[in-house]
Amino acid sequence: MACTIDHLRVEHHVTVLRDFTDLAGTTLPAGAAGVVRGLGADFAQMQVWIELEQGDTRHMLRFALRAPDGPRIGHMREYFEMGAPADLPQRPEPAPAAAPGAVPRGPQDAPPRHAAKPAPDQIHLGESRVACDCDRAFHRDLLPAGGGLSVAACLVCGTLTVSRSYGDDGRHTGNAWQEYSAIALPDPVHRWLCGWPRVRMDYGSGVRWPMSAYYVRYPTVFYPADARCANLAQLADLEHSLVRRQATLSRVACLRLTCRVKHAPPAGVPDELYGYVSIWEALQLGPHSDLAKVLTLAHPGTLAAELAAEQVRERPGAFDIIADLLRSNDSARRAQGYAIARDMRPADARLVPLIVEQLLGLSFEPLRDVPQAIVSRGRCELLLLLIAELALDTPELRATLSTLMRKFARHDPFLLDCTRIVLAELNAAPRAGR
């Protein structure tokens, strides 16, 4: 892929549309013409640069990355008109009219791009996370498993791009912005990543109350790694079909149906993408895998945990394993127990007395340095989440929650609110005899 900033590309003719002066004082008037020989971003100095050739002269133009005016990211079209590639005569030709429903594309002279070809390192992508010219409506995240890097792909051309985000949340400046810079990976790693599903996640739902991200599962649509669309109508049909088929499937089942990774991860996967290696390892688990290794992967927060939890549920004595973990005084082990139990369908009837036992045994000692919080808050929150996830609803459980609410009102208002939310969900759920 050639380097791009907005519509500008290397080895293309450009014409200046408006006078400007760069950071070094170089001024170019409207009407000046030249060939772009280089483009890039210097994130250390927060600058973008353009190497412009005019006959025998080359200008190294530099502009502030977040300048309020002048040539800058997002505004290059105001200052430069891009023409033909440098090795062709500069002969403007009208672009053919797009057919109804056609995929919006970039300039006609843009080179084709292939999914297996990674973007060059440090190429600035602006607000886009995929290094292609297709409409961003077709861009989707890869299955989330990276730690600090973004991975996204296009459903039209298949291009997959790994990038790092940078920006400002606006808390101190009032100017919130976020942009991306491509990260080049070795070809074998790039091709391996191309086999993972793409996803669309609904971040507007799935959170019952403020909680650790480990326990949040946003509603997700999984796209097969090889799914492609030619236009918006095909995209709508694809998504409608996927939503309908996946409505009754677990996330693990959706992953297995849409994953196209066929071999072990190659050498060179960066640490920030090691979550994909963990998911691969979890996919290889079987009924005879070492339980200690399975439980290590089962800590909630990733699909690797859900795959590992599935393996535990399929083992003889699964309930005893869950009970032992939920009774543990170690928060990590309790989290593993929760991860295994929350997708148990149908729920084991023995879970209700186990949860009641744990709720009635909560300590109401105050949590040090946290006002109006009890030391058992974390344990109780997991149990309430488990009740909600499995829609556990019995008279004994309701009576226990009602008793605890009176105590929570005095000792932990947060848990009181959580309990109210869970009871509201149970009241809204359809029950036999209604």
CSV table of N, CA and C in Angstrom, one decimal, residues 239-319:
chain,number,residue,atom,x,y,z
A,239,GLU,N,-25.6,-9.1,7.4
A,239,GLU,CA,-25.7,-8.9,8.8
A,239,GLU,C,-27.1,-9.4,9.3
A,240,HIS,N,-28.1,-9.3,8.5
A,240,HIS,CA,-29.4,-9.8,8.9
A,240,HIS,C,-29.3,-11.3,9.0
A,241,SER,N,-28.7,-12.0,8.1
A,241,SER,CA,-28.5,-13.4,8.2
A,241,SER,C,-27.7,-13.9,9.4
A,242,LEU,N,-26.6,-13.2,9.7
A,242,LEU,CA,-25.8,-13.5,10.8
A,242,LEU,C,-26.5,-13.3,12.1
A,243,VAL,N,-27.2,-12.2,12.3
A,243,VAL,CA,-27.9,-12.0,13.5
A,243,VAL,C,-29.0,-13.0,13.7
A,244,ARG,N,-29.7,-13.4,12.7
A,244,ARG,CA,-30.7,-14.5,12.8
A,244,ARG,C,-30.1,-15.8,13.2
A,245,ARG,N,-29.0,-16.2,12.6
A,245,ARG,CA,-28.4,-17.5,12.8
A,245,ARG,C,-27.7,-17.6,14.2
A,246,GLN,N,-27.1,-16.4,14.6
A,246,GLN,CA,-26.4,-16.4,15.9
A,246,GLN,C,-27.2,-16.1,17.1
A,247,ALA,N,-28.5,-15.8,16.9
A,247,ALA,CA,-29.3,-15.4,18.1
A,247,ALA,C,-29.4,-16.5,19.1
A,248,THR,N,-29.4,-17.8,18.7
A,248,THR,CA,-29.5,-18.9,19.7
A,248,THR,C,-28.2,-19.6,19.9
A,249,LEU,N,-27.1,-19.1,19.4
A,249,LEU,CA,-25.8,-19.7,19.6
A,249,LEU,C,-25.0,-19.0,20.7
A,250,SER,N,-24.1,-19.8,21.4
A,250,SER,CA,-23.2,-19.2,22.3
A,250,SER,C,-22.1,-18.4,21.6
A,251,ARG,N,-21.4,-17.5,22.3
A,251,ARG,CA,-20.3,-16.8,21.6
A,251,ARG,C,-19.2,-17.8,21.2
A,252,VAL,N,-19.0,-18.9,21.9
A,252,VAL,CA,-18.0,-19.9,21.6
A,252,VAL,C,-18.4,-20.6,20.3
A,253,ALA,N,-19.7,-20.9,20.1
A,253,ALA,CA,-20.2,-21.5,18.9
A,253,ALA,C,-20.0,-20.6,17.7
A,254,CYS,N,-20.3,-19.3,17.9
A,254,CYS,CA,-20.1,-18.3,16.9
A,254,CYS,C,-18.7,-18.2,16.5
A,255,LEU,N,-17.8,-18.2,17.4
A,255,LEU,CA,-16.4,-18.2,17.1
A,255,LEU,C,-15.9,-19.4,16.3
A,256,ARG,N,-16.3,-20.6,16.7
A,256,ARG,CA,-15.9,-21.8,15.9
A,256,ARG,C,-16.5,-21.7,14.5
A,257,LEU,N,-17.7,-21.2,14.3
A,257,LEU,CA,-18.3,-21.2,13.0
A,257,LEU,C,-17.6,-20.2,12.0
A,258,THR,N,-17.1,-19.1,12.6
A,258,THR,CA,-16.6,-18.0,11.7
A,258,THR,C,-15.0,-17.9,11.7
A,259,CYS,N,-14.3,-18.7,12.5
A,259,CYS,CA,-12.9,-18.7,12.5
A,259,CYS,C,-12.3,-19.5,11.3
A,260,ARG,N,-11.3,-18.9,10.7
A,260,ARG,CA,-10.7,-19.6,9.5
A,260,ARG,C,-9.2,-19.8,9.8
A,261,VAL,N,-8.7,-19.8,11.0
A,261,VAL,CA,-7.3,-20.0,11.3
A,261,VAL,C,-7.1,-21.5,11.4
A,262,LYS,N,-6.1,-22.0,10.6
A,262,LYS,CA,-5.9,-23.4,10.4
A,262,LYS,C,-4.6,-23.9,11.0
A,263,HIS,N,-3.7,-23.0,11.4
A,263,HIS,CA,-2.5,-23.5,12.0
A,263,HIS,C,-2.0,-22.7,13.2
A,264,ALA,N,-1.0,-23.2,13.9
A,264,ALA,CA,-0.5,-22.5,15.1
A,264,ALA,C,0.1,-21.2,14.7
A,265,PRO,N,0.1,-20.3,15.7
A,265,PRO,CA,0.6,-18.9,15.4
A,265,PRO,C,2.1,-19.0,15.1
A,266,PRO,N,2.5,-18.2,14.1
A,266,PRO,CA,3.9,-18.2,13.7
A,266,PRO,C,4.7,-17.4,14.7
A,267,ALA,N,6.0,-17.4,14.6
A,267,ALA,CA,6.9,-16.6,15.4
A,267,ALA,C,6.7,-15.2,15.0
A,268,GLY,N,6.8,-14.3,16.0
A,268,GLY,CA,6.8,-12.9,15.8
A,268,GLY,C,5.5,-12.2,16.1
A,269,VAL,N,4.5,-12.9,16.7
A,269,VAL,CA,3.3,-12.2,17.2
A,269,VAL,C,3.7,-11.3,18.3
A,270,PRO,N,3.4,-10.0,18.2
A,270,PRO,CA,3.8,-9.1,19.3
A,270,PRO,C,3.1,-9.3,20.6
A,271,ASP,N,3.7,-9.0,21.7
A,271,ASP,CA,3.0,-9.2,23.0
A,271,ASP,C,1.6,-8.5,23.0
A,272,GLU,N,1.5,-7.4,22.4
A,272,GLU,CA,0.2,-6.7,22.4
A,272,GLU,C,-0.9,-7.4,21.7
A,273,LEU,N,-0.6,-8.4,20.9
A,273,LEU,CA,-1.6,-9.2,20.2
A,273,LEU,C,-1.6,-10.7,20.7
A,274,TYR,N,-1.0,-10.9,21.9
A,274,TYR,CA,-0.9,-12.3,22.4
A,274,TYR,C,-2.2,-12.9,22.7
A,275,GLY,N,-3.2,-12.0,22.9
A,275,GLY,CA,-4.6,-12.6,23.2
A,275,GLY,C,-5.0,-13.6,22.1
A,276,TYR,N,-4.6,-13.3,20.8
A,276,TYR,CA,-5.0,-14.2,19.8
A,276,TYR,C,-4.3,-15.6,19.9
A,277,VAL,N,-3.1,-15.6,20.4
A,277,VAL,CA,-2.4,-16.8,20.7
A,277,VAL,C,-3.1,-17.6,21.8
A,278,SER,N,-3.6,-16.9,22.9
A,278,SER,CA,-4.3,-17.5,23.9
A,278,SER,C,-5.6,-18.2,23.4
A,279,ILE,N,-6.3,-17.5,22.5
A,279,ILE,CA,-7.5,-18.0,22.0
A,279,ILE,C,-7.2,-19.3,21.2
A,280,TRP,N,-6.1,-19.2,20.4
A,280,TRP,CA,-5.7,-20.4,19.6
A,280,TRP,C,-5.5,-21.6,20.5
A,281,GLU,N,-4.7,-21.3,21.6
A,281,GLU,CA,-4.4,-22.4,22.6
A,281,GLU,C,-5.7,-22.9,23.2
A,282,ALA,N,-6.7,-22.1,23.5
A,282,ALA,CA,-7.9,-22.5,24.1
A,282,ALA,C,-8.7,-23.3,23.1
A,283,LEU,N,-8.6,-23.0,21.8
A,283,LEU,CA,-9.3,-23.8,20.7
A,283,LEU,C,-8.8,-25.2,20.7
A,284,GLN,N,-7.5,-25.4,21.1
A,284,GLN,CA,-6.9,-26.8,21.0
A,284,GLN,C,-7.2,-27.6,22.2
A,285,LEU,N,-7.9,-27.0,23.3
A,285,LEU,CA,-8.2,-27.8,24.5
A,285,LEU,C,-9.2,-28.9,24.2
A,286,GLY,N,-9.0,-30.0,24.9
A,286,GLY,CA,-9.9,-31.2,24.8
A,286,GLY,C,-10.2,-31.7,26.2
A,287,PRO,N,-11.1,-32.7,26.2
A,287,PRO,CA,-11.5,-33.3,27.5
A,287,PRO,C,-10.4,-33.8,28.4
A,288,HIS,N,-9.2,-34.1,27.8
A,288,HIS,CA,-8.1,-34.6,28.5
A,288,HIS,C,-7.0,-33.6,28.8
A,289,SER,N,-7.3,-32.4,28.5
A,289,SER,CA,-6.3,-31.3,28.7
A,289,SER,C,-6.1,-31.1,30.2
A,290,ASP,N,-4.9,-30.7,30.6
A,290,ASP,CA,-4.6,-30.5,32.0
A,290,ASP,C,-5.6,-29.5,32.7
A,291,LEU,N,-6.2,-29.9,33.7
A,291,LEU,CA,-7.2,-29.0,34.3
A,291,LEU,C,-6.6,-27.7,34.8
A,292,ALA,N,-5.4,-27.7,35.4
A,292,ALA,CA,-4.8,-26.5,35.8
A,292,ALA,C,-4.6,-25.5,34.7
A,293,LYS,N,-4.1,-26.0,33.5
A,293,LYS,CA,-4.0,-25.1,32.4
A,293,LYS,C,-5.3,-24.6,31.9
A,294,VAL,N,-6.3,-25.4,31.9
A,294,VAL,CA,-7.6,-25.0,31.4
A,294,VAL,C,-8.1,-23.9,32.4
A,295,LEU,N,-8.0,-24.0,33.7
A,295,LEU,CA,-8.5,-23.0,34.6
A,295,LEU,C,-7.7,-21.7,34.5
A,296,THR,N,-6.4,-21.8,34.2
A,296,THR,CA,-5.6,-20.6,34.0
A,296,THR,C,-6.2,-19.8,32.8
A,297,LEU,N,-6.6,-20.4,31.8
A,297,LEU,CA,-7.2,-19.7,30.6
A,297,LEU,C,-8.6,-19.2,30.9
A,298,ALA,N,-9.3,-19.8,32.0
A,298,ALA,CA,-10.7,-19.5,32.2
A,298,ALA,C,-11.0,-18.3,33.0
A,299,HIS,N,-10.0,-17.5,33.3
A,299,HIS,CA,-10.3,-16.2,34.0
A,299,HIS,C,-11.1,-15.3,33.0
A,300,PRO,N,-12.2,-14.7,33.4
A,300,PRO,CA,-13.1,-14.0,32.5
A,300,PRO,C,-12.4,-12.8,31.8
A,301,GLY,N,-12.9,-12.4,30.7
A,301,GLY,CA,-12.4,-11.2,30.0
A,301,GLY,C,-12.1,-11.4,28.6
A,302,THR,N,-11.9,-12.7,28.1
A,302,THR,CA,-11.6,-13.0,26.7
A,302,THR,C,-12.4,-14.2,26.3
A,303,LEU,N,-12.4,-14.4,24.9
A,303,LEU,CA,-13.0,-15.6,24.4
A,303,LEU,C,-12.2,-16.8,24.7
A,304,ALA,N,-10.9,-16.7,25.0
A,304,ALA,CA,-10.1,-17.8,25.5
A,304,ALA,C,-10.7,-18.4,26.8
A,305,ALA,N,-11.2,-17.5,27.7
A,305,ALA,CA,-11.8,-17.9,28.9
A,305,ALA,C,-13.1,-18.6,28.6
A,306,GLU,N,-13.9,-18.2,27.7
A,306,GLU,CA,-15.1,-18.9,27.4
A,306,GLU,C,-14.9,-20.2,26.8
A,307,LEU,N,-13.9,-20.4,25.9
A,307,LEU,CA,-13.5,-21.7,25.4
A,307,LEU,C,-13.1,-22.6,26.5
A,308,ALA,N,-12.2,-22.1,27.4
A,308,ALA,CA,-11.7,-22.9,28.5
A,308,ALA,C,-12.9,-23.3,29.4
A,309,ALA,N,-13.8,-22.4,29.7
A,309,ALA,CA,-14.9,-22.7,30.5
A,309,ALA,C,-15.8,-23.8,29.9
A,310,GLU,N,-16.0,-23.7,28.6
A,310,GLU,CA,-16.8,-24.8,27.9
A,310,GLU,C,-16.2,-26.2,28.2
A,311,GLN,N,-14.8,-26.2,28.1
A,311,GLN,CA,-14.2,-27.5,28.4
A,311,GLN,C,-14.4,-28.0,29.8
A,312,VAL,N,-14.4,-27.1,30.8
A,312,VAL,CA,-14.7,-27.6,32.1
A,312,VAL,C,-16.1,-28.0,32.3
A,313,ARG,N,-17.1,-27.4,31.7
A,313,ARG,CA,-18.5,-27.7,31.8
A,313,ARG,C,-18.8,-29.1,31.2
A,314,GLU,N,-17.9,-29.5,30.3
A,314,GLU,CA,-18.2,-30.8,29.6
A,314,GLU,C,-17.5,-32.0,30.4
A,315,ARG,N,-16.8,-31.7,31.4
A,315,ARG,CA,-16.1,-32.7,32.2
A,315,ARG,C,-17.0,-33.3,33.3
A,316,PRO,N,-16.8,-34.6,33.6
A,316,PRO,CA,-17.5,-35.1,34.8
A,316,PRO,C,-17.1,-34.4,36.0
A,317,GLY,N,-18.1,-34.1,36.9
A,317,GLY,CA,-17.8,-33.4,38.1
A,317,GLY,C,-17.7,-31.9,38.0
A,318,ALA,N,-18.2,-31.4,36.9
A,318,ALA,CA,-18.1,-30.0,36.6
A,318,ALA,C,-18.7,-29.1,37.7
A,319,PHE,N,-19.8,-29.5,38.2
A,319,PHE,CA,-20.4,-28.7,39.3
A,319,PHE,C,-19.5,-28.6,40.5
